[in-house]
Amino acid sequence: MPTVLPISEMQRSSASLTAEAMRTKEPIYLTRHGKAAVVVMDAAEFDRRMAYRDALAAREERVYEGIMRGHREIEAGEGVPLDEALEHLGPTWGQ
């Protein structure tokens, strides 16, 4: 469960909140007037999560492009019938 605190807590206890964020590697949500305003998080953990997110997004883009390329090939009549493709792959695939 994420830590949620009023932003005034950061003003009063910035050193301890920074230490907590670095120790737990979890974000601390700071609110203003009851609504999320700022997130404090260990920088190395933030970078790690962003790198993971970027890698995942890049993978999804590659998969999507592959699907769309296949769709374009089928539309252009460049596809191979399933029976022919399975035969080309060998007997274990056709079962």
N, CA, C and O atoms as a MOPAC input file, in Angstrom:
PM7 MOZYME 1SCF
protein

 N      0.85400 1    -1.18000 1     0.00000 1
 C      0.00000 1     0.00000 1     0.00000 1
 C      0.89500 1     1.23800 1     0.00000 1
 O      1.79900 1     1.35600 1     0.82700 1
 N      0.64200 1     2.14700 1    -0.92100 1
 C      1.51000 1     3.32600 1    -0.99200 1
 C      1.30400 1     4.25500 1     0.20500 1
 O      0.23100 1     4.30500 1     0.80500 1
 N      2.35700 1     4.97800 1     0.52600 1
 C      2.28000 1     5.98800 1     1.57500 1
 C      1.66400 1     7.24400 1     0.96800 1
 O      2.09100 1     7.70400 1    -0.09100 1
 N      0.66300 1     7.79300 1     1.64200 1
 C     -0.00100 1     9.01800 1     1.20100 1
 C      0.00400 1     9.98500 1     2.36700 1
 O     -0.50300 1     9.67900 1     3.44600 1
 N      0.58200 1    11.15600 1     2.14100 1
 C      0.71200 1    12.15900 1     3.19500 1
 C      0.39900 1    13.54100 1     2.63800 1
 O      0.54000 1    13.76900 1     1.43600 1
 N     -0.02500 1    14.46600 1     3.49600 1
 C     -0.18400 1    15.84100 1     3.02300 1
 C      1.18100 1    16.44300 1     2.69500 1
 O      2.18100 1    16.08900 1     3.31800 1
 N      1.22500 1    17.33500 1     1.73600 1
 C      2.48200 1    17.93400 1     1.31000 1
 C      3.15900 1    18.69000 1     2.44600 1
 O      4.37900 1    18.85100 1     2.44700 1
 N      2.37800 1    19.14800 1     3.40400 1
 C      2.95800 1    19.85000 1     4.55000 1
 C      3.88600 1    18.93400 1     5.35000 1
 O      4.80700 1    19.41400 1     6.01200 1
 N      3.65300 1    17.61900 1     5.29400 1
 C      4.52300 1    16.66000 1     5.98800 1
 C      5.91700 1    16.68000 1     5.37800 1
 O      6.90100 1    16.51200 1     6.09900 1
 N      6.02600 1    16.87900 1     4.08000 1
 C      7.32600 1    16.96800 1     3.43000 1
 C      8.05800 1    18.22200 1     3.90600 1
 O      9.27500 1    18.20900 1     4.09400 1
 N      7.31400 1    19.28900 1     4.09400 1
 C      7.92800 1    20.53000 1     4.57000 1
 C      8.45800 1    20.36300 1     5.99000 1
 O      9.49700 1    20.92400 1     6.34000 1
 N      7.74900 1    19.59600 1     6.80200 1
 C      8.15900 1    19.38900 1     8.19100 1
 C      9.23700 1    18.32600 1     8.33200 1
 O     10.12900 1    18.45900 1     9.17000 1
 N      9.16700 1    17.26100 1     7.51600 1
 C     10.02100 1    16.08500 1     7.72300 1
 C     10.69000 1    15.62400 1     6.42900 1
 O     10.66100 1    14.43500 1     6.11000 1
 N     11.27600 1    16.52700 1     5.69900 1
 C     11.83300 1    16.13600 1     4.40000 1
 C     12.94300 1    15.09700 1     4.53300 1
 O     13.02300 1    14.18300 1     3.71200 1
 N     13.78100 1    15.21200 1     5.52700 1
 C     14.89000 1    14.26200 1     5.68600 1
 C     14.37500 1    12.85500 1     5.96200 1
 O     14.86800 1    11.89000 1     5.37800 1
 N     13.39400 1    12.72900 1     6.84400 1
 C     12.89900 1    11.38200 1     7.17300 1
 C     12.08600 1    10.79200 1     6.01500 1
 O     12.14300 1     9.58500 1     5.78200 1
 N     11.34000 1    11.61300 1     5.29700 1
 C     10.58600 1    11.09800 1     4.15100 1
 C     11.53200 1    10.68400 1     3.02200 1
 O     11.29800 1     9.67700 1     2.35300 1
 N     12.58200 1    11.44400 1     2.81500 1
 C     13.58000 1    11.07500 1     1.81700 1
 C     14.23000 1     9.75200 1     2.20000 1
 O     14.40200 1     8.87500 1     1.35400 1
 N     14.58600 1     9.60700 1     3.45400 1
 C     15.19700 1     8.36400 1     3.92300 1
 C     14.23700 1     7.18500 1     3.74700 1
 O     14.65200 1     6.10100 1     3.33700 1
 N     12.95300 1     7.39900 1     4.05700 1
 C     11.96200 1     6.32800 1     3.89200 1
 C     11.83000 1     5.92800 1     2.42100 1
 O     11.77600 1     4.73900 1     2.10600 1
 N     11.77900 1     6.90600 1     1.52500 1
 C     11.65600 1     6.61400 1     0.09200 1
 C     12.87200 1     5.82800 1    -0.39300 1
 O     12.73000 1     4.89600 1    -1.18500 1
 N     14.04900 1     6.19000 1     0.06900 1
 C     15.26600 1     5.48800 1    -0.34200 1
 C     15.34500 1     4.08300 1     0.25300 1
 O     15.84800 1     3.15700 1    -0.38300 1
 N     14.84000 1     3.93500 1     1.48900 1
 C     14.88000 1     2.63600 1     2.14900 1
 C     13.86700 1     1.67300 1     1.55000 1
 O     14.20400 1     0.52300 1     1.26800 1
 N     12.63600 1     2.12000 1     1.35300 1
 C     11.56600 1     1.22600 1     0.90200 1
 C     11.52000 1     1.04400 1    -0.61200 1
 O     10.96200 1     0.06400 1    -1.10700 1
 N     12.11100 1     1.99500 1    -1.34900 1
 C     12.07000 1     1.98100 1    -2.81900 1
 C     10.64600 1     2.12800 1    -3.35100 1
 O     10.38800 1     1.84500 1    -4.52100 1
 N      9.73800 1     2.56100 1    -2.50900 1
 C      8.33900 1     2.75500 1    -2.89900 1
 C      8.02600 1     4.25200 1    -2.96500 1
 O      8.62100 1     5.04100 1    -2.23200 1
 N      7.09600 1     4.64400 1    -3.83900 1
 C      6.74500 1     6.06000 1    -3.92800 1
 C      5.97400 1     6.53400 1    -2.70500 1
 O      5.25500 1     5.76800 1    -2.06300 1
 N      6.14000 1     7.79400 1    -2.40700 1
 C      5.36200 1     8.45400 1    -1.35700 1
 C      4.54100 1     9.53600 1    -2.05500 1
 O      5.09400 1    10.45800 1    -2.65400 1
 N      3.23000 1     9.41300 1    -1.97100 1
 C      2.33400 1    10.37100 1    -2.61400 1
 C      2.04300 1    11.50800 1    -1.64400 1
 O      1.62600 1    11.28500 1    -0.50700 1
 N      2.26800 1    12.71900 1    -2.11100 1
 C      1.99900 1    13.89700 1    -1.30100 1
 C      0.76900 1    14.59900 1    -1.86700 1
 O      0.65400 1    14.81500 1    -3.07400 1
 N     -0.13800 1    14.94600 1    -0.97200 1
 C     -1.39900 1    15.53500 1    -1.40100 1
 C     -1.47600 1    17.01100 1    -1.05600 1
 O     -0.86400 1    17.48500 1    -0.09800 1
 N     -2.24100 1    17.71500 1    -1.85900 1
 C     -2.56600 1    19.11900 1    -1.58900 1
 C     -4.07900 1    19.22300 1    -1.67900 1
 O     -4.68300 1    18.88100 1    -2.69600 1
 N     -4.67600 1    19.69900 1    -0.59900 1
 C     -6.14000 1    19.80700 1    -0.51700 1
 C     -6.81600 1    18.46300 1    -0.78400 1
 O     -7.87700 1    18.40100 1    -1.40600 1
 N     -6.18500 1    17.38400 1    -0.30100 1
 C     -6.75800 1    16.05000 1    -0.40500 1
 C     -6.56500 1    15.35400 1    -1.73700 1
 O     -7.03400 1    14.23000 1    -1.91800 1
 N     -5.88500 1    16.00000 1    -2.67500 1
 C     -5.66200 1    15.39600 1    -3.99300 1
 C     -4.17400 1    15.19700 1    -4.23500 1
 O     -3.35700 1    16.01800 1    -3.81900 1
 N     -3.82500 1    14.10800 1    -4.90800 1
 C     -2.41200 1    13.81500 1    -5.21100 1
 C     -1.80100 1    14.98900 1    -5.96100 1
 O     -2.37000 1    15.47900 1    -6.93600 1
 N     -0.63100 1    15.43800 1    -5.49400 1
 C      0.04000 1    16.57600 1    -6.11400 1
 C      1.45000 1    16.22200 1    -6.56400 1
 O      1.87000 1    16.62000 1    -7.65100 1
 N      2.19000 1    15.47400 1    -5.73400 1
 C      3.59800 1    15.19000 1    -5.99400 1
 C      3.90500 1    13.77400 1    -5.51600 1
 O      3.30800 1    13.28200 1    -4.55800 1
 N      4.84800 1    13.12900 1    -6.20300 1
 C      5.32600 1    11.81400 1    -5.77600 1
 C      6.81500 1    11.93200 1    -5.49000 1
 O      7.56800 1    12.48100 1    -6.29500 1
 N      7.23800 1    11.41400 1    -4.33700 1
 C      8.64700 1    11.37400 1    -3.96000 1
 C      9.07200 1     9.91300 1    -4.01800 1
 O      8.40500 1     9.02800 1    -3.48000 1
 N     10.21600 1     9.68200 1    -4.69500 1
 C     10.64500 1     8.30500 1    -4.87400 1
 C     12.15900 1     8.24800 1    -5.00400 1
 O     12.77800 1     9.19300 1    -5.49200 1
 N     12.75400 1     7.14600 1    -4.57200 1
 C     14.17900 1     6.92200 1    -4.73900 1
 C     14.52400 1     7.03500 1    -6.22400 1
 O     13.88300 1     6.39100 1    -7.05500 1
 N     15.52300 1     7.84000 1    -6.56500 1
 C     15.85400 1     8.12800 1    -7.96300 1
 C     16.29000 1     6.87900 1    -8.72200 1
 O     15.87400 1     6.68100 1    -9.86300 1
 N     17.11400 1     6.03700 1    -8.11500 1
 C     17.58000 1     4.82900 1    -8.80200 1
 C     16.41300 1     3.88700 1    -9.08200 1
 O     16.35000 1     3.27700 1   -10.15000 1
 N     15.49500 1     3.76700 1    -8.13600 1
 C     14.32000 1     2.91200 1    -8.33300 1
 C     13.41600 1     3.49100 1    -9.42100 1
 O     12.87700 1     2.75500 1   -10.24700 1
 N     13.25800 1     4.80400 1    -9.41600 1
 C     12.46500 1     5.46100 1   -10.45100 1
 C     13.06500 1     5.17600 1   -11.83200 1
 O     12.34600 1     4.81400 1   -12.76300 1
 N     14.38700 1     5.34100 1   -11.95600 1
 C     15.05600 1     5.07200 1   -13.23300 1
 C     14.89000 1     3.62000 1   -13.65800 1
 O     14.67500 1     3.33800 1   -14.83700 1
 N     14.98900 1     2.69400 1   -12.70300 1
 C     14.82200 1     1.27400 1   -12.99800 1
 C     13.41000 1     1.00200 1   -13.52300 1
 O     13.23800 1     0.29100 1   -14.51300 1
 N     12.40700 1     1.56900 1   -12.85800 1
 C     11.01600 1     1.35600 1   -13.28600 1
 C     10.73600 1     1.99500 1   -14.64800 1
 O     10.00600 1     1.42800 1   -15.46100 1
 N     11.29800 1     3.13900 1   -14.89100 1
 C     11.08800 1     3.79600 1   -16.18000 1
 C     11.77500 1     3.01900 1   -17.29900 1
 O     11.23100 1     2.91100 1   -18.39800 1
 N     12.95700 1     2.48000 1   -17.03400 1
 C     13.65600 1     1.66700 1   -18.04100 1
 C     12.83900 1     0.41900 1   -18.36000 1
 O     12.72400 1     0.03300 1   -19.52300 1
 N     12.26800 1    -0.21400 1   -17.33100 1
 C     11.42500 1    -1.38900 1   -17.53500 1
 C     10.20300 1    -1.01600 1   -18.36200 1
 O      9.84600 1    -1.72300 1   -19.30300 1
 N      9.56400 1     0.09100 1   -18.01300 1
 C      8.38100 1     0.54400 1   -18.73800 1
 C      8.72500 1     0.83800 1   -20.19600 1
 O      7.97300 1     0.47000 1   -21.09800 1
 N      9.85400 1     1.49600 1   -20.42700 1
 C     10.26900 1     1.81400 1   -21.79300 1
 C     10.56100 1     0.54600 1   -22.59300 1
 O     10.19500 1     0.45400 1   -23.76400 1
 N     11.22000 1    -0.42900 1   -21.96600 1
 C     11.51600 1    -1.69400 1   -22.64300 1
 C     10.22500 1    -2.44000 1   -22.98300 1
 O     10.09900 1    -3.01100 1   -24.06600 1
 N      9.27700 1    -2.43100 1   -22.06200 1
 C      7.99100 1    -3.08600 1   -22.29800 1
 C      7.23800 1    -2.40500 1   -23.42900 1
 O      6.66900 1    -3.07900 1   -24.28800 1
 N      7.22900 1    -1.07700 1   -23.44000 1
 C      6.54900 1    -0.33900 1   -24.50800 1
 C      7.20300 1    -0.62300 1   -25.86000 1
 O      6.50600 1    -0.78300 1   -26.86200 1
 N      8.53200 1    -0.68600 1   -25.89700 1
 C      9.23500 1    -0.97400 1   -27.14800 1
 C      8.89100 1    -2.37600 1   -27.64500 1
 O      8.70200 1    -2.58900 1   -28.84200 1
 N      8.81100 1    -3.32600 1   -26.72000 1
 C      8.44700 1    -4.69800 1   -27.10500 1
 C      7.03400 1    -4.73500 1   -27.66600 1
 O      6.78600 1    -5.38100 1   -28.68500 1
 N      6.10700 1    -4.04800 1   -27.00900 1
 C      4.72200 1    -4.00700 1   -27.49100 1
 C      4.64500 1    -3.37500 1   -28.87900 1
 O      3.86400 1    -3.81900 1   -29.72100 1
 N      5.44600 1    -2.34900 1   -29.11700 1
 C      5.47200 1    -1.72300 1   -30.44100 1
 C      5.97400 1    -2.70000 1   -31.50000 1
 O      5.43100 1    -2.75200 1   -32.60300 1
 N      7.02100 1    -3.48400 1   -31.16500 1
 C      7.54300 1    -4.46600 1   -32.11800 1
 C      6.49700 1    -5.54300 1   -32.42000 1
 O      6.32600 1    -5.93900 1   -33.57300 1
 N      5.80300 1    -6.01300 1   -31.38800 1
 C      4.77100 1    -7.03600 1   -31.58900 1
 C      3.64700 1    -6.46800 1   -32.45200 1
 O      3.18300 1    -7.12300 1   -33.38600 1
 N      3.21400 1    -5.25400 1   -32.13700 1
 C      2.13600 1    -4.62700 1   -32.90400 1
 C      2.55000 1    -4.46600 1   -34.36600 1
 O      1.76500 1    -4.75600 1   -35.26900 1
 N      3.78200 1    -4.00500 1   -34.60000 1
 C      4.25500 1    -3.83400 1   -35.97400 1
 C      4.29700 1    -5.16900 1   -36.70600 1
 O      3.95800 1    -5.22500 1   -37.88900 1
 N      4.69900 1    -6.23600 1   -36.04100 1
 C      4.69700 1    -7.55900 1   -36.65500 1
 C      3.29600 1    -8.00600 1   -37.03200 1
 O      3.08300 1    -8.56200 1   -38.10900 1
 N      2.34900 1    -7.76200 1   -36.15000 1
 C      0.94900 1    -8.11100 1   -36.44200 1
 C      0.44600 1    -7.30900 1   -37.63500 1
 O     -0.18800 1    -7.85400 1   -38.53800 1
 N      0.73500 1    -6.01300 1   -37.63000 1
 C      0.27200 1    -5.16000 1   -38.72500 1
 C      0.95000 1    -5.53800 1   -40.04800 1
 O      0.31800 1    -5.48300 1   -41.10300 1
 N      2.23100 1    -5.92200 1   -39.99800 1
 C      2.92800 1    -6.36400 1   -41.21100 1
 C      2.24800 1    -7.61100 1   -41.76800 1
 O      2.03000 1    -7.71600 1   -42.97500 1
 N      1.91400 1    -8.55100 1   -40.89300 1
 C      1.19800 1    -9.75700 1   -41.32100 1
 C     -0.15400 1    -9.42100 1   -41.91300 1
 O     -0.56200 1    -9.99800 1   -42.92100 1
 N     -0.84500 1    -8.48900 1   -41.28900 1
 C     -2.15700 1    -8.06700 1   -41.79300 1
 C     -2.02200 1    -7.46500 1   -43.19800 1
 O     -2.81300 1    -7.76700 1   -44.09100 1
 N     -1.01200 1    -6.61300 1   -43.37700 1
 C     -0.79100 1    -6.00700 1   -44.69700 1
 C     -0.45400 1    -7.07200 1   -45.74300 1
 O     -0.91800 1    -6.99600 1   -46.88100 1
 N      0.35300 1    -8.06400 1   -45.35400 1
 C      0.71300 1    -9.13400 1   -46.28400 1
 C     -0.51500 1    -9.93600 1   -46.69100 1
 O     -0.67700 1   -10.26200 1   -47.86700 1
 N     -1.36800 1   -10.25400 1   -45.75000 1
 C     -2.60000 1   -10.99900 1   -46.05700 1
 C     -3.47100 1   -10.17600 1   -46.99900 1
 O     -3.99300 1   -10.69900 1   -47.98400 1
 N     -3.62900 1    -8.87700 1   -46.69300 1
 C     -4.43400 1    -7.99600 1   -47.54200 1
 C     -3.86500 1    -7.92500 1   -48.95800 1
 O     -4.62400 1    -7.80100 1   -49.91900 1
 N     -2.54900 1    -8.00000 1   -49.09700 1
 C     -1.90300 1    -7.92100 1   -50.40500 1
 C     -1.85700 1    -9.28400 1   -51.10000 1
 O     -1.31300 1    -9.40600 1   -52.19700 1
 N     -2.42700 1   -10.30600 1   -50.46200 1
 C     -2.44300 1   -11.63200 1   -51.06300 1
 C     -1.11600 1   -12.36400 1   -50.94900 1
 O     -0.86000 1   -13.30300 1   -51.70200 1
 N     -0.28300 1   -11.95300 1   -50.03100 1
 C      1.03700 1   -12.55900 1   -49.88300 1
 C      1.06700 1   -13.65400 1   -48.81800 1
 O      2.13300 1   -14.19300 1   -48.52200 1
 N     -0.05100 1   -13.98000 1   -48.25700 1
 C     -0.08600 1   -14.97600 1   -47.19800 1
 C      0.08700 1   -16.39300 1   -47.72000 1
 O     -0.02500 1   -16.64500 1   -48.92000 1
 N      0.36000 1   -17.30400 1   -46.81300 1
 C      0.50700 1   -18.71800 1   -47.12800 1
 C     -0.62800 1   -19.44800 1   -46.41400 1
 O     -0.85100 1   -19.20700 1   -45.22800 1
 N     -1.34600 1   -20.32900 1   -47.10100 1
 C     -2.41300 1   -21.07400 1   -46.43400 1
 C     -1.86100 1   -21.87400 1   -45.24200 1
 O     -0.71900 1   -22.33400 1   -45.27200 1
 N     -2.66400 1   -22.03100 1   -44.21600 1
 C     -2.23700 1   -22.70200 1   -42.98900 1
 C     -1.71500 1   -24.10400 1   -43.26900 1
 O     -0.65800 1   -24.48000 1   -42.76200 1
 N     -2.43500 1   -24.87900 1   -44.06600 1
 C     -1.99200 1   -26.25000 1   -44.35500 1
 C     -0.60300 1   -26.26300 1   -44.97000 1
 O      0.22300 1   -27.10900 1   -44.62700 1
 N     -0.34500 1   -25.34100 1   -45.86800 1
 C      0.96400 1   -25.26900 1   -46.52300 1
 C      2.04500 1   -24.86300 1   -45.52500 1
 O      3.14700 1   -25.41300 1   -45.54900 1
 N      1.74500 1   -23.91900 1   -44.66200 1
 C      2.72200 1   -23.47800 1   -43.66300 1
 C      3.04400 1   -24.60700 1   -42.68900 1
 O      4.20700 1   -24.80900 1   -42.34100 1
 N      2.02700 1   -25.34500 1   -42.24600 1
 C      2.25000 1   -26.45100 1   -41.31800 1
 C      3.05500 1   -27.56400 1   -41.97900 1
 O      3.91200 1   -28.18200 1   -41.34700 1
 N      2.77300 1   -27.81000 1   -43.24700 1
 C      3.52500 1   -28.83800 1   -43.97200 1
 C      4.99400 1   -28.44000 1   -44.07700 1
 O      5.88000 1   -29.28600 1   -43.94700 1
 N      5.24700 1   -27.18600 1   -44.30700 1
 C      6.61500 1   -26.68600 1   -44.42200 1
 C      7.35100 1   -26.80000 1   -43.07700 1
 O      8.55900 1   -27.03400 1   -43.05600 1
 N      6.63800 1   -26.63800 1   -41.96700 1
 C      7.26000 1   -26.70300 1   -40.64500 1
 C      7.62300 1   -28.11700 1   -40.24200 1
 O      8.52400 1   -28.31200 1   -39.42600 1
 N      6.94800 1   -29.10100 1   -40.79200 1
 C      7.29100 1   -30.48800 1   -40.47200 1
 C      6.15100 1   -31.19200 1   -39.77400 1
 O      5.14500 1   -30.56900 1   -39.43400 1
 N      6.30300 1   -32.51100 1   -39.55200 1
 C      5.21100 1   -33.33500 1   -39.03300 1
 C      4.79500 1   -32.99900 1   -37.60000 1
 O      3.62300 1   -33.16900 1   -37.26400 1
 N      5.69100 1   -32.53800 1   -36.75800 1
 C      5.30500 1   -32.28700 1   -35.35600 1
 C      4.39900 1   -31.07900 1   -35.23200 1
 O      3.62500 1   -30.99200 1   -34.27800 1
 N      4.47100 1   -30.14400 1   -36.16600 1
 C      3.62400 1   -28.94600 1   -36.10200 1
 C      2.22100 1   -29.21000 1   -36.63300 1
 O      1.26700 1   -28.54500 1   -36.22900 1
 N      2.09300 1   -30.16100 1   -37.52000 1
 C      0.79200 1   -30.41400 1   -38.15100 1
 C     -0.14800 1   -31.25000 1   -37.32000 1
 O     -1.26900 1   -31.52300 1   -37.74800 1
 N      0.27800 1   -31.66400 1   -36.14700 1
 C     -0.56000 1   -32.55900 1   -35.32400 1
 C     -1.55300 1   -31.77500 1   -34.52300 1
 O     -2.33900 1   -32.35600 1   -33.77500 1

